[in-house]
Short mmCIF file of C-alpha atoms in Angstrom, two decimals:
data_model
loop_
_atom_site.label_atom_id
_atom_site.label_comp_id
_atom_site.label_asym_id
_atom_site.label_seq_id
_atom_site.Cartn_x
_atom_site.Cartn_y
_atom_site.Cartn_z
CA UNK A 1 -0.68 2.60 45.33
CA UNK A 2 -1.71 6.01 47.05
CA UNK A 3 -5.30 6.95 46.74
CA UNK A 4 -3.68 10.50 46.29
CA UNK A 5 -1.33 9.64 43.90
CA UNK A 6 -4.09 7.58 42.00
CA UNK A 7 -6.19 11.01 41.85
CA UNK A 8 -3.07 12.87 40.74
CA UNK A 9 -2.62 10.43 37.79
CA UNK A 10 -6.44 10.61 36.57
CA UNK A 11 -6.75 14.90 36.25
CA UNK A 12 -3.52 14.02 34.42
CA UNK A 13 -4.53 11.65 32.55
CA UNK A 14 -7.83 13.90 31.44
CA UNK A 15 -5.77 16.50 30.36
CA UNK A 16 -3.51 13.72 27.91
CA UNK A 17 -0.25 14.61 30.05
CA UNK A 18 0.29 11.07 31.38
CA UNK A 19 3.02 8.50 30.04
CA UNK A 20 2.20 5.28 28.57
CA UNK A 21 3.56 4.12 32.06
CA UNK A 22 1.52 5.90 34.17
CA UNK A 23 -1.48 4.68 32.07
CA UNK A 24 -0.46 1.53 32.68
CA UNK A 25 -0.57 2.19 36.57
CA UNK A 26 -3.65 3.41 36.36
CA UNK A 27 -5.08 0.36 34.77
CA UNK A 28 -3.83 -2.00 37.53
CA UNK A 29 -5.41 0.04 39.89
CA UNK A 30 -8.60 -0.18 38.30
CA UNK A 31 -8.52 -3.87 37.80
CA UNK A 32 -8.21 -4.77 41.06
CA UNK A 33 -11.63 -5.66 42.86
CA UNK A 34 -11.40 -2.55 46.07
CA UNK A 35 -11.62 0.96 44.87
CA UNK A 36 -12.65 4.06 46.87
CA UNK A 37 -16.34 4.84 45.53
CA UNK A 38 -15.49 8.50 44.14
CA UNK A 39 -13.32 6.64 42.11
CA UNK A 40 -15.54 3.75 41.11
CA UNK A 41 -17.07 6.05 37.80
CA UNK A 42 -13.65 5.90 35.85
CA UNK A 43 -13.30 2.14 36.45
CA UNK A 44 -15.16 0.93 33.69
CA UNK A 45 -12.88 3.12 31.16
CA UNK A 46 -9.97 1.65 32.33
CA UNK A 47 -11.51 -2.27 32.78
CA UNK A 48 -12.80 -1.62 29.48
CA UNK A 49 -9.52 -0.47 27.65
CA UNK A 50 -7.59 -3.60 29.17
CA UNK A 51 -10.64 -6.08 28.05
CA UNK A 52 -10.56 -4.53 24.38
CA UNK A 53 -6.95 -5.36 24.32
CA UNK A 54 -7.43 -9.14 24.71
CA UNK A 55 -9.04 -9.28 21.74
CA UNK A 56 -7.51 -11.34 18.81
CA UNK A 57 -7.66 -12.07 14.92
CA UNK A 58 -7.75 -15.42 14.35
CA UNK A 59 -8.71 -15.32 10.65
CA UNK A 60 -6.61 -17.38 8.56
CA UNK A 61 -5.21 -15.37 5.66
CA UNK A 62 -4.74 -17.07 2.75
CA UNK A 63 -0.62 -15.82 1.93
CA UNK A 64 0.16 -18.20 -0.86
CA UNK A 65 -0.36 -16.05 -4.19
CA UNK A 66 -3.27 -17.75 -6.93
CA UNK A 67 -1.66 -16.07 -9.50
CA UNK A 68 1.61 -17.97 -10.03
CA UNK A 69 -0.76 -20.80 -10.48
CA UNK A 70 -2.93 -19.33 -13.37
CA UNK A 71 0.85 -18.46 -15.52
CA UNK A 72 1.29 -21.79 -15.72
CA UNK A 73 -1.30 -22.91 -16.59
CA UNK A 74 -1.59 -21.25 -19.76
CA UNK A 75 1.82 -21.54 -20.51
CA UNK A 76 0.95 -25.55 -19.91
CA UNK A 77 -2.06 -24.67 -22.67
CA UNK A 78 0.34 -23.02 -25.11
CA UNK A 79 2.52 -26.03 -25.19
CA UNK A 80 -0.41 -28.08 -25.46
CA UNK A 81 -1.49 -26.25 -28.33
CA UNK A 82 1.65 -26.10 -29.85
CA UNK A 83 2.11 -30.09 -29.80
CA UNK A 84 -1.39 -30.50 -31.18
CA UNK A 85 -0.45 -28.64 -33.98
CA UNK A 86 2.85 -29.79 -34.98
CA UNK A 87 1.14 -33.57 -34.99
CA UNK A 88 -1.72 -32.61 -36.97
CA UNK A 89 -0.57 -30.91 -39.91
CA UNK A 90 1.48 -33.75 -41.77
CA UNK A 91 -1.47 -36.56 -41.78
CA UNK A 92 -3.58 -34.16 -43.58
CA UNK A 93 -0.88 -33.11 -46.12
CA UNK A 94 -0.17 -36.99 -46.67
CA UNK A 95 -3.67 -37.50 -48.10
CA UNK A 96 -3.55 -36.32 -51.83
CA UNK A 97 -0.74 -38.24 -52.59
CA UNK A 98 -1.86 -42.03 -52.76
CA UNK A 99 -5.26 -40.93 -55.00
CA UNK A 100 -4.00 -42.46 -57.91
CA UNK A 101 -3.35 -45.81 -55.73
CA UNK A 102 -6.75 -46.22 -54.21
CA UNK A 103 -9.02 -45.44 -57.19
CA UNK A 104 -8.97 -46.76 -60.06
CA UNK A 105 -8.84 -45.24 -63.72
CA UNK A 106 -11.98 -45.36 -64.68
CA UNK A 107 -13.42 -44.07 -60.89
CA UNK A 108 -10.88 -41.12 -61.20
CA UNK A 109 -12.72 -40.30 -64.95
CA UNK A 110 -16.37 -40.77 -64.15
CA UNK A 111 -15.49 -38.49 -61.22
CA UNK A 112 -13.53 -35.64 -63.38
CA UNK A 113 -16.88 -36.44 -65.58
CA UNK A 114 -18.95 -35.52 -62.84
CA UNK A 115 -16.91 -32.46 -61.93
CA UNK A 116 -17.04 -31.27 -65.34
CA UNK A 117 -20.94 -31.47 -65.71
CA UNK A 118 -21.01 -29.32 -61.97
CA UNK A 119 -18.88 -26.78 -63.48
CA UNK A 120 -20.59 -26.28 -66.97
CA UNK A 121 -23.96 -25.94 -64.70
CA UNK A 122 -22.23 -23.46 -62.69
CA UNK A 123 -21.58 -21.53 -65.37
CA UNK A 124 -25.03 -21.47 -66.29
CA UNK A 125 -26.12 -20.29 -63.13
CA UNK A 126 -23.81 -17.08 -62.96
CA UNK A 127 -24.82 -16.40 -66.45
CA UNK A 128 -28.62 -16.58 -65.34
CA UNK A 129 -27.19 -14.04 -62.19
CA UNK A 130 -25.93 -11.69 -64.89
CA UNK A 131 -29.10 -11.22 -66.29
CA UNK A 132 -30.49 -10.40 -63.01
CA UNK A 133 -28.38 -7.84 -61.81
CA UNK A 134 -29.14 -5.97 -65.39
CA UNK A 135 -32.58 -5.86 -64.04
CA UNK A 136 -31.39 -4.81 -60.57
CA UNK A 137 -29.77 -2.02 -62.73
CA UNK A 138 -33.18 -1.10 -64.38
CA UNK A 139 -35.08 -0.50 -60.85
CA UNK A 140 -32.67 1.11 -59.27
CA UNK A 141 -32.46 3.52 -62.43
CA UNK A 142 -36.17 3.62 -61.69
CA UNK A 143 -36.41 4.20 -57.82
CA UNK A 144 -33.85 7.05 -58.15
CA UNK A 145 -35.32 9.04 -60.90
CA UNK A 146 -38.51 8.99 -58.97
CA UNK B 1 10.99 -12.59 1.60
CA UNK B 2 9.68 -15.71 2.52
CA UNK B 3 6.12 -16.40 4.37
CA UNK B 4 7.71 -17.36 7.63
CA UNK B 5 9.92 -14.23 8.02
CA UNK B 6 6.61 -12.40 6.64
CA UNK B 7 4.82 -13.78 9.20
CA UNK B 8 7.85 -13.43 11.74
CA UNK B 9 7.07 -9.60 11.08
CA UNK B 10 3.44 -9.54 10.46
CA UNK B 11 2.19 -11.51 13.38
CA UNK B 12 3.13 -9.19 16.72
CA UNK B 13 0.73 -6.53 15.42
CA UNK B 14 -1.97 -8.21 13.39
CA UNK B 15 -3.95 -8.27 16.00
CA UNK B 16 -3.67 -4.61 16.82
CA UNK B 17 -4.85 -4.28 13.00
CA UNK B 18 -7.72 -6.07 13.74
CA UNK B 19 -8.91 -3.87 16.94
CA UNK B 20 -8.43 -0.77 15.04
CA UNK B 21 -11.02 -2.05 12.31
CA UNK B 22 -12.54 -3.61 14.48
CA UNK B 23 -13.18 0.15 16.50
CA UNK B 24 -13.91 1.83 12.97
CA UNK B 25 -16.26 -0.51 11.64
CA UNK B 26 -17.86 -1.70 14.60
CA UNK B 27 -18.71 -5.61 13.01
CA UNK B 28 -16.48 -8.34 13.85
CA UNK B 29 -16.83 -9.81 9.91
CA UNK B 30 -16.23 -6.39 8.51
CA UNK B 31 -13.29 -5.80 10.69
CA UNK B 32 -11.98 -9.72 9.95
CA UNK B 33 -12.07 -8.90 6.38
CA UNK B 34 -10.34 -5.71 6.62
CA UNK B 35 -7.94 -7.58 8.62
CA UNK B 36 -7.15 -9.66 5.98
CA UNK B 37 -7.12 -7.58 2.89
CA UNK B 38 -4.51 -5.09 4.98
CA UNK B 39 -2.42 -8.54 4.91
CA UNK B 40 -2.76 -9.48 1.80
CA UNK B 41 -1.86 -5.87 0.29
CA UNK B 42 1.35 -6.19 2.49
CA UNK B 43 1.94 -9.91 1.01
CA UNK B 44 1.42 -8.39 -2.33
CA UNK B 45 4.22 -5.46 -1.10
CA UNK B 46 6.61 -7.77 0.58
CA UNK B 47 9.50 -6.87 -1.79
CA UNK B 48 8.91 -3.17 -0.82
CA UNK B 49 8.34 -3.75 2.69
CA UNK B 50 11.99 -3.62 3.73
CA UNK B 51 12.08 0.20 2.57
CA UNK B 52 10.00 1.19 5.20
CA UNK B 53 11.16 2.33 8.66
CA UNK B 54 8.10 1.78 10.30
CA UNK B 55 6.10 -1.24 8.84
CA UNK B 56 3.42 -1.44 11.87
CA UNK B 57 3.51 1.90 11.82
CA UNK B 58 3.13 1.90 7.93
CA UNK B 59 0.34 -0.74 8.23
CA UNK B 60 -1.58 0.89 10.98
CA UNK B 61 -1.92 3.92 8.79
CA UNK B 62 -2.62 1.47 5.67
CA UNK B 63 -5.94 0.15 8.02
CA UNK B 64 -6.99 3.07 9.13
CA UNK B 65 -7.09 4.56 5.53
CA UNK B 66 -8.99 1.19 4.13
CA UNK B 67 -11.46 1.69 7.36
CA UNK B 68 -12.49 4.82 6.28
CA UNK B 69 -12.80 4.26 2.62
CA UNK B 70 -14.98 1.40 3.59
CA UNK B 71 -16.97 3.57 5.88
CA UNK B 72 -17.32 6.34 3.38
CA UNK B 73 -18.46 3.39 0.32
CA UNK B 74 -22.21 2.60 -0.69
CA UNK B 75 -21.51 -0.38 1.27
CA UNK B 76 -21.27 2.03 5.00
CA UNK B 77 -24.89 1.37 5.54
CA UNK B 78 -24.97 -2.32 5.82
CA UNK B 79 -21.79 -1.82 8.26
CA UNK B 80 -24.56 -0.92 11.76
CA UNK B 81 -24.84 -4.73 12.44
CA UNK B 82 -23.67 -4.19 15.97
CA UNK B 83 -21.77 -6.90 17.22
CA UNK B 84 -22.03 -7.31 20.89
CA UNK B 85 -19.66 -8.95 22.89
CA UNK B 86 -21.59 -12.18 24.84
CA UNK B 87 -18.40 -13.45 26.39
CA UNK B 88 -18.66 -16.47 29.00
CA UNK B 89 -20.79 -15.52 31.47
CA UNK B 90 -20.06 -18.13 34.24
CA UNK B 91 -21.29 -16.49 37.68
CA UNK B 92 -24.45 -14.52 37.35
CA UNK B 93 -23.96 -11.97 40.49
CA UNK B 94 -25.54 -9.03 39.87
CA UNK B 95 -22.97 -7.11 40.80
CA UNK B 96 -20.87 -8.58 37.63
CA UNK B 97 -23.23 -8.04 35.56
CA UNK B 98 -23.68 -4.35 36.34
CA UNK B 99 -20.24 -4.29 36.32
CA UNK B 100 -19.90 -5.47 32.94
CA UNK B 101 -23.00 -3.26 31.66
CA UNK B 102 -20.71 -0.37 32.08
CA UNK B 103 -17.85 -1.73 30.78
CA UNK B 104 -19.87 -2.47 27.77
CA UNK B 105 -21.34 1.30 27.63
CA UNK B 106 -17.82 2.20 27.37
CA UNK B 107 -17.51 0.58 23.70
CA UNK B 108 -20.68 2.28 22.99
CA UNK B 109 -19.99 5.46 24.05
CA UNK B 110 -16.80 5.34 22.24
CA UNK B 111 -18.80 4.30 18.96
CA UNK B 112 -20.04 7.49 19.03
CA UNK B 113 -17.20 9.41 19.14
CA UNK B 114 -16.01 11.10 15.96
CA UNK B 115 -13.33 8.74 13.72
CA UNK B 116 -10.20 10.77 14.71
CA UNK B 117 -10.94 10.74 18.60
CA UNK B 118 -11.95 7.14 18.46
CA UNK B 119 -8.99 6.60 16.25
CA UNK B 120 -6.47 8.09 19.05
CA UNK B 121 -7.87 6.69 21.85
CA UNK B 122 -7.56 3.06 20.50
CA UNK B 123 -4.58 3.74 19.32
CA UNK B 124 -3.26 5.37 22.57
CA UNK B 125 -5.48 3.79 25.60
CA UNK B 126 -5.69 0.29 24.11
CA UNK B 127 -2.56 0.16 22.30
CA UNK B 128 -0.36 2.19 24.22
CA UNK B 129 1.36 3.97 21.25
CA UNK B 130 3.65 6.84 22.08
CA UNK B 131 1.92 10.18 21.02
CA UNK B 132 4.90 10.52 18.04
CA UNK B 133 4.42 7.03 16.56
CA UNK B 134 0.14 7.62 17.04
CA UNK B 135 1.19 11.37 14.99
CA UNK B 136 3.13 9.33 12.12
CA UNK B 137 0.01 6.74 12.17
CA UNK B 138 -2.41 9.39 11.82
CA UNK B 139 -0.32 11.78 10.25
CA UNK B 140 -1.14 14.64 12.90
CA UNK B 141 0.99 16.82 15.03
CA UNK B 142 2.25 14.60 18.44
CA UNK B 143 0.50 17.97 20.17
CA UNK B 144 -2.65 17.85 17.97
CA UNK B 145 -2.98 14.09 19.31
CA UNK B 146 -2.34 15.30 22.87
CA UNK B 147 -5.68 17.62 22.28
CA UNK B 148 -7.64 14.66 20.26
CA UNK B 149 -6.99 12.46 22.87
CA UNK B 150 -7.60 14.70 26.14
CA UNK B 151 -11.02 15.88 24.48
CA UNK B 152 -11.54 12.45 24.05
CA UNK B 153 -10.64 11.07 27.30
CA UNK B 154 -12.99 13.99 28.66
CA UNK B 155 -16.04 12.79 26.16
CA UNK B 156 -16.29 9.44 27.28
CA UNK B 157 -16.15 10.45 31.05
CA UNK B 158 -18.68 12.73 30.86
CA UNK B 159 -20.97 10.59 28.88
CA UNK B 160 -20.44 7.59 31.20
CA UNK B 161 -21.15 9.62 34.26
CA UNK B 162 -24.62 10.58 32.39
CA UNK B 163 -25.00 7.43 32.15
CA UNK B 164 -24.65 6.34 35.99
CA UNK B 165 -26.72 9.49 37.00
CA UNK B 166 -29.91 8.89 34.57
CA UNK B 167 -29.56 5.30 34.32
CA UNK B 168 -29.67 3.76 30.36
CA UNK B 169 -31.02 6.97 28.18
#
C-alpha cells in the first residue's frame, strides 16, 4: 500500500468520509510491524480497534424457561389436593353409623345421662351471665351520666 | 421457534452485544450480565422476533438502551471497577510493552468520551456498521453519525498524541 495513499485515507478517515472498506485497509496497514514514524501516532487506534474486536461472550445463558416448570407444579398440587379430598370425606361420614353396634345400652344412657347433667349446668351458667350483663347495664348507665 | 434456530440467529452477533456493554459499562461482569439479560428478553420475545426487519439491529438498540438505564440506576456507582485487560504476556520486549501501553490508552481515552461518541465509534470502528444501520441502532440521522463519529475520531487522536508528547498525565 502507498504511503500516500495511506495518508489520503487517514485525513479521510478524520473527517468520517471513509467506507467500511477503506477502514478496513487502513487497519491492515497498521497491523503490520513497519510503519513510517509520522504515522506511528495513529497506530495504536487502529491496533486497538482490531484487538477490541477479538473479544468474545462466553457466558452461558440459561434459554430454557423456569416458568413452564412452576405451572405444573401446582397444577400437580391441585390434583393432589383434589385426590386427598375425595378419599377423605367418606371414612369420616361412615363413623356415626355403627354407634349403636359398639356401645352398649346402658353405655349409650349413662352417656346421654352425662350429657344431660352438662347441659342443665350450662344453663345455669348463662343464667348467672344474664345477671351480669344487667349490672354491665347499671355502670355503663353510670359512666355516661357522669 | 425453537432454541437451535434461536440460537442459529442469536449467536453471529452476541458477541457484538457483549462489546457494546462491555464499552458502556466498562466491567467485564456488568457487561456479561447485560449480555445475558438482552438474551433472555429476546428468548422471552421469540414469538415476536420474526416481525422485525432488523433483529441485530433491533437488539443492538435493545443493549444500548439497557446500558444506559443501568448507567443512569443507583447501582452506576459501583459500575468504576475498571477491568483491565492482562492478556498473555509471553515476550517481555520493551518495545511490546510500550506498544501495548498505548494500545491500552486507547480504551481509556475512549472511556472518557461522552456515551453517544463512544457509542458510534464502537459501533462503527470496531464493528464496522454502515452509517444507516449505526442511524437505525442509535436512532440518529446517518449524517448526524457522520459528525458523532468524525468528532470522535478527532477526540481520541488528539488525546493520544497528548499523551505521547507529555508522557502518562
Amino acid at each position: 500500500m502507498e504511503l500516500d495513499n495511506i495518508e489520503k485515507l487517514l485525513e479521510k478517515y478524520f473527517e468520517a468520509a471513509t467506507t467500511v472498506a477503506e477502514e478496513e485497509t487502513l487497519r491492515t496497514y497498521f497491523s503490520q510491524e513497519s510503519v513510517p514514524t509520522h504515522l506511528e501516532q495513529y497506530a495504536p487506534m487502529f491496533q486497538y480497534f482490531s484487538n477490541a474486536k477479538e473479544e468474545r461472550f462466553t457466558k452461558q445463558v440459561p434459554l430454557k424457561p423456569r416458568r413452564n416448570y412452576i405451572k405444573w407444579v401446582s397444577v400437580a398440587a391441585v390434583g393432589v389436593l383434589l385426590i386427598g379430598l375425595y378419599f377423605g370425606q367418606p371414612s369420616k361420614s361412615s363413623d356415626p353409623t355403627d354407634l349403636a353396634e359398639v356401645y352398649t345400652q346402658a353405655e349409650i344412657e349413662s352417656a346421654q345421662e352425662a350429657l344431660a347433667m352438662l347441659g342443665v349446668n350450662f344453663q345455669k351458667g348463662t343464667a348467672q351471665l344474664s345477671h351480669l350483663e344487667e349490672f354491665e347495664k347499671t355502670t355503663n348507665k353510670f359512666l355516661t351520666k357522669e | 421457534m425453537q432454541q437451535s434456530e434461536f440460537l442459529n440467529v442469536v449467536m453471529p452477533f452476541k458477541d457484538k452485544l457483549y462489546r457494546l456493554a462491555k464499552r458502556l459499562l466498562v466491567s467485564t461482569e456488568e457487561a456479561e450480565d447485560a449480555t445475558q439479560e438482552i438474551l433472555l428478553k429476546l428468548w422471552s420475545k421469540k414469538k415476536m422476533m420474526e416481525s422485525y426487519n432488523n433483529v441485530e439491529a433491533f437488539a443492538m438498540t435493545m443493549t444500548k438502551n439497557f446500558c444506559l438505564d443501568r448507567l443512569k440506576s443507583k447501582q452506576a456507582g459501583n459500575l468504576k471497577l475498571v477491568h483491565s485487560n492482562y492478556a498473555e504476556e509471553s515476550s517481555g520486549l520493551q518495545k511490546q510493552i510500550e506498544a501495548r501501553d498505548s494500545v491500552d490508552w486507547v480504551q481509556k481515552i475512549m472511556e472518557e468520551l461522552p456515551e453517544q461518541q463512544k457509542l458510534v465509534l464502537q459501533l462503527r470502528d470496531v464493528e464496522q456498521y454502515d452509517y444507516d444501520e449505526i442511524g437505525e441502532m442509535l436512532d440518529m440521522k446517518p449524517t448526524a453519525v457522520r459528525v458523532a463519529l468524525s468528532r470522535a475520531r478527532k477526540l481520541v487522536r488528539d488525546k493520544l498524541l497528548q499523551k505521547h508528547r507529555y508522557g502518562i498525565g
